[in-house]
Amino acid sequence: MTTRELLYVKTVADAKNISRAARKLFVAQPSLSQSLQRIEDNVGTKLFVRSPNGLRLTYAGEKYYQMACQVLKIFDDFEAEVADLNDLKAGHIYFGITNHLGSFLLPKVLPVFQKECPNIDIDIYEGSTDDQEANLLSGDLDFSIMHAPVADAQPNPSLNYEILANHPFIIAVSSNSPLIRKAVVTEGYEHPVLDLKYLQNEPLLTLHKGQRIRHVTDFALRQAHITPEIRLTSRNYDTLLRLAASGYGYTMVPSDYVRKRHFDESPYYLSIDRKYGAYWSLCITTLKDSFQSKADQHMIELLRKNFKEP
């Protein structure tokens, strides 16, 4: 059993397709298929079966995959430790971040990091929170900048979430929505407070289930015992805000995502009572007990300086 064989199985399992895996590994598809056959022959059982959604791991395949992730992570950590002996003279970091966070965070952090650590290569994975967690667990990412699970979710015990800041969610509606008259100006809130009970029969505009904004929205509505009427699901919260401003429905978004945004027709914002727990926590997420190189630690410290609340 070699690291190449472990990498082959892991890559095919992640891609769920021989052709995609072969392209990612820069090997010919027939060669990869033959290698997998040899691996299965040596193990003595099938690791993959075909399904309508592509290749799927068998029970033995799941065990092999978990072992492969652990061994490859140990190998990567070893390489990082060796690189640390060079005291940042060489190295590589690979971290994840959501698209929105990356748009304003990376221009602040990357130029500073490159100036201080010019010989460190950086790769960035931009994806949803669920995708980032999966890549952390498989050992593909060193760390991620994301948002922690909502209050009633079970955090993955293999991950560590370092909270940097908490941001409340707000409701966006059109400027002539009748909901505005039901909101109450309340000390300590940025906008008039609307009790979520008034949303019972209102059409919701929301994001897909794999996105953390959707997780928080669903949690808050559950707390209010509301089963929402979902009018539209999108991956773009900016689209939802514009539709809310037009009166197509309401949407819930984090307050830090709407500041300094300009619209032809601006939404009207309403705050949510804190009792509903409608907020999310920005965090640095790492795999527990994983090695963090000096380059990782330096990048993480720059991130802390940008986001840590007083």
mmCIF file of C-alpha atoms in Angstrom:
data_model
loop_
_atom_site.group_PDB
_atom_site.id
_atom_site.type_symbol
_atom_site.label_atom_id
_atom_site.label_comp_id
_atom_site.label_asym_id
_atom_site.label_seq_id
_atom_site.Cartn_x
_atom_site.Cartn_y
_atom_site.Cartn_z
ATOM 1 C CA MET A 1 0.000 0.000 0.000
ATOM 2 C CA THR A 2 1.541 3.318 -1.107
ATOM 3 C CA THR A 3 0.598 6.974 -0.692
ATOM 4 C CA ARG A 4 -0.147 7.028 -4.437
ATOM 5 C CA GLU A 5 -2.702 4.242 -4.011
ATOM 6 C CA LEU A 6 -4.269 6.025 -1.050
ATOM 7 C CA LEU A 7 -4.473 9.220 -3.099
ATOM 8 C CA TYR A 8 -6.055 7.375 -6.030
ATOM 9 C CA VAL A 9 -8.846 5.918 -3.891
ATOM 10 C CA LYS A 10 -9.457 9.200 -2.081
ATOM 11 C CA THR A 11 -9.609 11.223 -5.305
ATOM 12 C CA VAL A 12 -11.983 8.802 -7.027
ATOM 13 C CA ALA A 13 -14.217 8.750 -3.928
ATOM 14 C CA ASP A 14 -14.310 12.558 -3.814
ATOM 15 C CA ALA A 15 -14.961 12.901 -7.558
ATOM 16 C CA LYS A 16 -17.401 9.941 -7.725
ATOM 17 C CA ASN A 17 -16.226 9.536 -11.304
ATOM 18 C CA ILE A 18 -13.145 7.888 -12.856
ATOM 19 C CA SER A 19 -12.781 10.442 -15.666
ATOM 20 C CA ARG A 20 -12.908 13.468 -13.346
ATOM 21 C CA ALA A 21 -10.513 11.825 -10.909
ATOM 22 C CA ALA A 22 -8.077 10.953 -13.722
ATOM 23 C CA ARG A 23 -8.020 14.570 -14.899
ATOM 24 C CA LYS A 24 -7.399 15.794 -11.374
ATOM 25 C CA LEU A 25 -4.589 13.266 -10.876
ATOM 26 C CA PHE A 26 -3.105 13.930 -14.347
ATOM 27 C CA VAL A 27 -3.183 10.241 -15.261
ATOM 28 C CA ALA A 28 -4.868 8.373 -18.104
ATOM 29 C CA GLN A 29 -8.320 6.999 -17.310
ATOM 30 C CA PRO A 30 -7.446 3.380 -18.298
ATOM 31 C CA SER A 31 -4.339 3.538 -16.095
ATOM 32 C CA LEU A 32 -6.377 4.772 -13.114
ATOM 33 C CA SER A 33 -9.013 2.056 -13.654
ATOM 34 C CA GLN A 34 -6.288 -0.617 -13.725
ATOM 35 C CA SER A 35 -4.716 0.802 -10.560
ATOM 36 C CA LEU A 36 -8.053 0.674 -8.742
ATOM 37 C CA GLN A 37 -8.540 -2.930 -9.854
ATOM 38 C CA ARG A 38 -5.106 -3.848 -8.455
ATOM 39 C CA ILE A 39 -5.892 -2.080 -5.164
ATOM 40 C CA GLU A 40 -9.187 -3.959 -4.826
ATOM 41 C CA ASP A 41 -7.442 -7.243 -5.675
ATOM 42 C CA ASN A 42 -4.841 -6.599 -2.963
ATOM 43 C CA VAL A 43 -7.496 -5.646 -0.402
ATOM 44 C CA GLY A 44 -9.602 -8.638 -1.386
ATOM 45 C CA THR A 45 -12.920 -6.851 -1.760
ATOM 46 C CA LYS A 46 -14.701 -4.198 -3.792
ATOM 47 C CA LEU A 47 -14.155 -0.583 -2.693
ATOM 48 C CA PHE A 48 -16.596 1.021 -5.168
ATOM 49 C CA VAL A 49 -19.964 0.194 -6.700
ATOM 50 C CA ARG A 50 -21.771 2.061 -9.458
ATOM 51 C CA SER A 51 -24.903 4.050 -8.584
ATOM 52 C CA PRO A 52 -27.150 6.551 -10.449
ATOM 53 C CA ASN A 53 -25.058 9.349 -8.896
ATOM 54 C CA GLY A 54 -21.714 7.859 -9.925
ATOM 55 C CA LEU A 55 -19.262 5.671 -8.057
ATOM 56 C CA ARG A 56 -20.168 4.997 -4.428
ATOM 57 C CA LEU A 57 -17.958 3.573 -1.694
ATOM 58 C CA THR A 58 -18.809 0.173 -0.263
ATOM 59 C CA TYR A 59 -18.569 -0.397 3.496
ATOM 60 C CA ALA A 60 -14.973 -1.570 3.024
ATOM 61 C CA GLY A 61 -14.419 1.389 0.754
ATOM 62 C CA GLU A 62 -15.615 3.790 3.460
ATOM 63 C CA LYS A 63 -13.102 2.255 5.887
ATOM 64 C CA TYR A 64 -10.330 2.480 3.288
ATOM 65 C CA TYR A 65 -11.263 6.107 2.521
ATOM 66 C CA GLN A 66 -11.164 7.104 6.195
ATOM 67 C CA MET A 67 -7.776 5.447 6.602
ATOM 68 C CA ALA A 68 -6.479 7.092 3.419
ATOM 69 C CA CYS A 69 -7.540 10.552 4.644
ATOM 70 C CA GLN A 70 -5.819 10.005 7.986
ATOM 71 C CA VAL A 71 -2.580 8.703 6.480
ATOM 72 C CA LEU A 72 -2.389 11.406 3.804
ATOM 73 C CA LYS A 73 -3.048 14.060 6.460
ATOM 74 C CA ILE A 74 -0.193 12.671 8.573
ATOM 75 C CA PHE A 75 2.049 12.780 5.511
ATOM 76 C CA ASP A 76 1.021 16.385 4.720
ATOM 77 C CA ASP A 77 1.611 17.384 8.350
ATOM 78 C CA PHE A 78 5.069 15.825 8.193
ATOM 79 C CA GLU A 79 5.910 17.828 5.072
ATOM 80 C CA ALA A 80 4.645 20.983 6.785
ATOM 81 C CA GLU A 81 6.786 20.288 9.862
ATOM 82 C CA VAL A 82 9.850 19.808 7.663
ATOM 83 C CA ALA A 83 9.033 23.082 5.890
ATOM 84 C CA ASP A 84 8.843 24.773 9.294
ATOM 85 C CA LEU A 85 12.508 23.938 9.797
ATOM 86 C CA ASN A 86 13.162 26.441 7.022
ATOM 87 C CA ASP A 87 11.465 29.119 9.164
ATOM 88 C CA LEU A 88 9.000 30.311 6.487
ATOM 89 C CA LYS A 89 11.629 30.216 3.733
ATOM 90 C CA ALA A 90 9.397 27.775 1.857
ATOM 91 C CA GLY A 91 6.019 26.166 2.310
ATOM 92 C CA HIS A 92 2.418 25.939 1.216
ATOM 93 C CA ILE A 93 -0.966 26.631 2.811
ATOM 94 C CA TYR A 94 -4.417 25.682 1.538
ATOM 95 C CA PHE A 95 -7.399 27.220 3.294
ATOM 96 C CA GLY A 96 -11.099 27.610 2.625
ATOM 97 C CA ILE A 97 -13.367 30.642 2.696
ATOM 98 C CA THR A 98 -16.895 31.501 1.560
ATOM 99 C CA ASN A 99 -17.269 33.605 -1.586
ATOM 100 C CA HIS A 100 -18.611 36.681 0.208
ATOM 101 C CA LEU A 101 -16.006 36.652 2.967
ATOM 102 C CA GLY A 102 -13.271 36.196 0.390
ATOM 103 C CA SER A 103 -14.402 39.231 -1.609
ATOM 104 C CA PHE A 104 -13.544 41.682 1.158
ATOM 105 C CA LEU A 105 -11.182 39.658 3.364
ATOM 106 C CA LEU A 106 -8.599 38.466 0.857
ATOM 107 C CA PRO A 107 -7.685 41.974 -0.445
ATOM 108 C CA LYS A 108 -6.943 42.961 3.171
ATOM 109 C CA VAL A 109 -4.956 39.921 4.241
ATOM 110 C CA LEU A 110 -3.170 38.432 1.230
ATOM 111 C CA PRO A 111 -1.004 41.468 0.321
ATOM 112 C CA VAL A 112 0.215 41.701 3.936
ATOM 113 C CA PHE A 113 0.918 37.965 4.105
ATOM 114 C CA GLN A 114 2.755 37.959 0.759
ATOM 115 C CA LYS A 115 4.952 40.844 1.867
ATOM 116 C CA GLU A 116 5.853 39.134 5.147
ATOM 117 C CA CYS A 117 6.090 35.568 3.742
ATOM 118 C CA PRO A 118 7.001 35.906 0.051
ATOM 119 C CA ASN A 119 8.114 32.284 -0.335
ATOM 120 C CA ILE A 120 4.910 30.659 0.916
ATOM 121 C CA ASP A 121 2.544 29.389 -1.783
ATOM 122 C CA ILE A 122 -1.180 29.928 -1.144
ATOM 123 C CA ASP A 123 -4.138 27.964 -2.510
ATOM 124 C CA ILE A 124 -7.692 29.004 -1.661
ATOM 125 C CA TYR A 125 -10.860 26.926 -1.796
ATOM 126 C CA GLU A 126 -14.062 28.966 -2.163
ATOM 127 C CA GLY A 127 -17.185 27.000 -1.331
ATOM 128 C CA SER A 128 -20.164 26.613 0.977
ATOM 129 C CA THR A 129 -19.746 25.923 4.670
ATOM 130 C CA ASP A 130 -20.828 22.292 4.227
ATOM 131 C CA ASP A 131 -18.250 21.777 1.475
ATOM 132 C CA GLN A 132 -15.514 23.349 3.581
ATOM 133 C CA GLU A 133 -16.299 21.104 6.553
ATOM 134 C CA ALA A 134 -16.115 18.047 4.284
ATOM 135 C CA ASN A 135 -12.735 19.170 2.926
ATOM 136 C CA LEU A 136 -11.414 19.791 6.429
ATOM 137 C CA LEU A 137 -12.475 16.317 7.533
ATOM 138 C CA SER A 138 -10.818 14.735 4.498
ATOM 139 C CA GLY A 139 -7.578 16.591 5.286
ATOM 140 C CA ASP A 140 -7.647 18.665 2.093
ATOM 141 C CA LEU A 141 -7.729 22.043 3.891
ATOM 142 C CA ASP A 142 -5.417 23.393 6.592
ATOM 143 C CA PHE A 143 -8.177 25.607 8.035
ATOM 144 C CA SER A 144 -11.324 27.485 6.973
ATOM 145 C CA ILE A 145 -12.883 30.884 7.502
ATOM 146 C CA MET A 146 -16.586 30.153 7.823
ATOM 147 C CA HIS A 147 -19.555 30.370 10.176
ATOM 148 C CA ALA A 148 -20.137 28.001 13.067
ATOM 149 C CA PRO A 149 -23.135 25.626 13.171
ATOM 150 C CA VAL A 150 -26.426 27.047 14.456
ATOM 151 C CA ALA A 151 -27.445 26.586 18.072
ATOM 152 C CA ASP A 152 -29.543 23.425 17.666
ATOM 153 C CA ALA A 153 -27.116 21.686 15.290
ATOM 154 C CA GLN A 154 -24.626 19.098 16.502
ATOM 155 C CA PRO A 155 -21.112 20.435 15.787
ATOM 156 C CA ASN A 156 -18.777 17.891 14.249
ATOM 157 C CA PRO A 157 -16.684 16.555 17.164
ATOM 158 C CA SER A 158 -13.619 16.350 14.904
ATOM 159 C CA LEU A 159 -13.622 20.096 14.196
ATOM 160 C CA ASN A 160 -12.626 23.047 16.344
ATOM 161 C CA TYR A 161 -14.490 26.361 15.909
ATOM 162 C CA GLU A 162 -12.701 29.495 17.154
ATOM 163 C CA ILE A 163 -15.345 32.235 17.295
ATOM 164 C CA LEU A 164 -14.162 35.647 16.070
ATOM 165 C CA ALA A 165 -17.400 37.653 15.942
ATOM 166 C CA ASN A 166 -21.189 37.326 16.174
ATOM 167 C CA HIS A 167 -23.489 39.088 13.692
ATOM 168 C CA PRO A 168 -27.289 39.320 14.047
ATOM 169 C CA PHE A 169 -29.637 38.579 11.163
ATOM 170 C CA ILE A 170 -32.190 41.097 9.933
ATOM 171 C CA ILE A 171 -35.331 40.906 7.795
ATOM 172 C CA ALA A 172 -35.446 42.655 4.413
ATOM 173 C CA VAL A 173 -38.827 43.730 3.000
ATOM 174 C CA SER A 174 -40.099 46.330 0.544
ATOM 175 C CA SER A 175 -40.406 49.921 1.741
ATOM 176 C CA ASN A 176 -44.228 49.717 1.538
ATOM 177 C CA SER A 177 -44.630 46.348 3.258
ATOM 178 C CA PRO A 178 -47.427 46.191 5.876
ATOM 179 C CA LEU A 179 -44.924 44.364 8.131
ATOM 180 C CA ILE A 180 -43.182 47.677 8.785
ATOM 181 C CA ARG A 181 -46.203 48.978 10.732
ATOM 182 C CA LYS A 182 -45.997 45.944 13.029
ATOM 183 C CA ALA A 183 -42.339 46.565 13.942
ATOM 184 C CA VAL A 184 -41.432 48.374 17.154
ATOM 185 C CA VAL A 185 -38.515 50.743 17.692
ATOM 186 C CA THR A 186 -36.535 49.154 20.516
ATOM 187 C CA GLU A 187 -33.455 50.340 22.362
ATOM 188 C CA GLY A 188 -30.381 48.249 21.594
ATOM 189 C CA TYR A 189 -31.484 47.263 18.085
ATOM 190 C CA GLU A 190 -30.271 48.850 14.851
ATOM 191 C CA HIS A 191 -33.693 48.658 13.166
ATOM 192 C CA PRO A 192 -37.322 48.450 14.350
ATOM 193 C CA VAL A 193 -37.956 44.990 15.795
ATOM 194 C CA LEU A 194 -40.464 42.690 14.085
ATOM 195 C CA ASP A 195 -41.713 39.664 15.994
ATOM 196 C CA LEU A 196 -41.260 36.644 13.762
ATOM 197 C CA LYS A 197 -44.840 35.494 14.436
ATOM 198 C CA TYR A 198 -45.985 38.066 11.862
ATOM 199 C CA LEU A 199 -44.135 36.149 9.123
ATOM 200 C CA GLN A 200 -46.444 33.110 9.371
ATOM 201 C CA ASN A 201 -48.250 33.677 6.062
ATOM 202 C CA GLU A 202 -45.601 35.729 4.277
ATOM 203 C CA PRO A 203 -43.634 34.352 1.268
ATOM 204 C CA LEU A 204 -39.989 33.621 2.098
ATOM 205 C CA LEU A 205 -37.069 34.164 -0.267
ATOM 206 C CA THR A 206 -34.153 32.072 0.919
ATOM 207 C CA LEU A 207 -30.893 30.369 0.040
ATOM 208 C CA HIS A 208 -30.158 26.680 -0.546
ATOM 209 C CA LYS A 209 -29.921 24.267 2.380
ATOM 210 C CA GLY A 210 -26.149 23.853 2.130
ATOM 211 C CA GLN A 211 -25.570 27.540 2.890
ATOM 212 C CA ARG A 212 -25.192 28.740 6.480
ATOM 213 C CA ILE A 213 -27.547 31.708 5.964
ATOM 214 C CA ARG A 214 -30.279 29.160 5.254
ATOM 215 C CA HIS A 215 -29.348 27.208 8.387
ATOM 216 C CA VAL A 216 -29.787 30.321 10.556
ATOM 217 C CA THR A 217 -33.018 31.310 8.811
ATOM 218 C CA ASP A 218 -34.520 27.855 9.326
ATOM 219 C CA PHE A 219 -33.408 27.788 12.979
ATOM 220 C CA ALA A 220 -34.973 31.184 13.782
ATOM 221 C CA LEU A 221 -38.272 30.246 12.111
ATOM 222 C CA ARG A 222 -38.337 26.951 14.015
ATOM 223 C CA GLN A 223 -37.887 28.885 17.238
ATOM 224 C CA ALA A 224 -40.933 30.959 16.268
ATOM 225 C CA HIS A 225 -42.881 27.763 15.369
ATOM 226 C CA ILE A 226 -43.312 28.971 11.794
ATOM 227 C CA THR A 227 -43.512 26.723 8.745
ATOM 228 C CA PRO A 228 -42.525 29.139 5.985
ATOM 229 C CA GLU A 229 -44.056 29.429 2.546
ATOM 230 C CA ILE A 230 -40.903 29.381 0.408
ATOM 231 C CA ARG A 231 -41.512 31.342 -2.777
ATOM 232 C CA LEU A 232 -37.962 31.233 -4.162
ATOM 233 C CA THR A 233 -34.666 29.510 -3.416
ATOM 234 C CA SER A 234 -31.433 30.993 -4.781
ATOM 235 C CA ARG A 235 -27.688 30.782 -4.180
ATOM 236 C CA ASN A 236 -27.327 34.549 -4.424
ATOM 237 C CA TYR A 237 -28.404 36.557 -1.386
ATOM 238 C CA ASP A 238 -27.974 39.807 -3.363
ATOM 239 C CA THR A 239 -30.705 38.639 -5.738
ATOM 240 C CA LEU A 240 -32.954 37.869 -2.776
ATOM 241 C CA LEU A 241 -32.411 41.329 -1.307
ATOM 242 C CA ARG A 242 -33.383 42.997 -4.578
ATOM 243 C CA LEU A 243 -36.481 40.817 -4.882
ATOM 244 C CA ALA A 244 -37.433 41.614 -1.293
ATOM 245 C CA ALA A 245 -37.103 45.332 -2.083
ATOM 246 C CA SER A 246 -39.483 44.844 -5.024
ATOM 247 C CA GLY A 247 -42.139 43.313 -2.761
ATOM 248 C CA TYR A 248 -41.773 39.742 -4.024
ATOM 249 C CA GLY A 249 -41.378 38.402 -0.477
ATOM 250 C CA TYR A 250 -39.141 38.769 2.571
ATOM 251 C CA THR A 251 -35.682 37.419 3.214
ATOM 252 C CA MET A 252 -33.396 37.069 6.229
ATOM 253 C CA VAL A 253 -29.731 37.996 5.923
ATOM 254 C CA PRO A 254 -26.842 38.752 8.304
ATOM 255 C CA SER A 255 -26.520 42.437 9.144
ATOM 256 C CA ASP A 256 -22.831 42.489 8.162
ATOM 257 C CA TYR A 257 -23.764 41.528 4.585
ATOM 258 C CA VAL A 258 -25.943 44.560 3.864
ATOM 259 C CA ARG A 259 -23.823 47.451 5.093
ATOM 260 C CA LYS A 260 -22.456 49.759 2.371
ATOM 261 C CA ARG A 261 -24.566 48.086 -0.303
ATOM 262 C CA HIS A 262 -26.335 50.230 -2.869
ATOM 263 C CA PHE A 263 -29.589 49.356 -4.661
ATOM 264 C CA ASP A 264 -31.732 51.125 -7.234
ATOM 265 C CA GLU A 265 -34.604 50.288 -4.898
ATOM 266 C CA SER A 266 -33.375 49.708 -1.351
ATOM 267 C CA PRO A 267 -34.974 47.129 0.968
ATOM 268 C CA TYR A 268 -36.385 48.189 4.312
ATOM 269 C CA TYR A 269 -34.642 46.408 7.176
ATOM 270 C CA LEU A 270 -36.190 45.102 10.372
ATOM 271 C CA SER A 271 -34.365 43.655 13.377
ATOM 272 C CA ILE A 272 -35.209 40.298 14.963
ATOM 273 C CA ASP A 273 -35.725 39.838 18.695
ATOM 274 C CA ARG A 274 -32.640 38.160 20.192
ATOM 275 C CA LYS A 275 -34.817 35.467 21.782
ATOM 276 C CA TYR A 276 -35.046 33.771 18.365
ATOM 277 C CA GLY A 277 -31.289 33.263 18.123
ATOM 278 C CA ALA A 278 -31.090 34.680 14.599
ATOM 279 C CA TYR A 279 -27.352 35.310 14.327
ATOM 280 C CA TRP A 280 -24.257 33.579 13.083
ATOM 281 C CA SER A 281 -20.731 33.303 14.403
ATOM 282 C CA LEU A 282 -17.742 33.970 12.194
ATOM 283 C CA CYS A 283 -15.016 31.509 13.060
ATOM 284 C CA ILE A 284 -11.719 29.912 12.141
ATOM 285 C CA THR A 285 -12.307 26.177 11.811
ATOM 286 C CA THR A 286 -9.585 23.534 12.044
ATOM 287 C CA LEU A 287 -9.393 19.782 12.288
ATOM 288 C CA LYS A 288 -8.785 18.870 15.935
ATOM 289 C CA ASP A 289 -5.250 17.739 16.786
ATOM 290 C CA SER A 290 -4.028 18.566 13.262
ATOM 291 C CA PHE A 291 -0.627 20.191 12.771
ATOM 292 C CA GLN A 292 -0.637 23.908 11.978
ATOM 293 C CA SER A 293 2.537 25.102 10.271
ATOM 294 C CA LYS A 294 4.154 28.436 11.050
ATOM 295 C CA ALA A 295 2.707 29.712 7.762
ATOM 296 C CA ASP A 296 -0.789 28.573 8.812
ATOM 297 C CA GLN A 297 -0.380 30.188 12.218
ATOM 298 C CA HIS A 298 0.814 33.456 10.692
ATOM 299 C CA MET A 299 -2.136 33.617 8.295
ATOM 300 C CA ILE A 300 -4.578 32.768 11.079
ATOM 301 C CA GLU A 301 -3.141 35.533 13.267
ATOM 302 C CA LEU A 302 -3.652 38.067 10.451
ATOM 303 C CA LEU A 303 -7.260 36.914 10.202
ATOM 304 C CA ARG A 304 -7.765 37.284 13.951
ATOM 305 C CA LYS A 305 -6.517 40.870 13.795
ATOM 306 C CA ASN A 306 -9.049 41.690 11.083
ATOM 307 C CA PHE A 307 -12.096 40.147 12.736
ATOM 308 C CA LYS A 308 -11.682 39.819 16.488
ATOM 309 C CA GLU A 309 -14.324 41.863 18.263
ATOM 310 C CA PRO A 310 -13.175 44.221 21.079
#
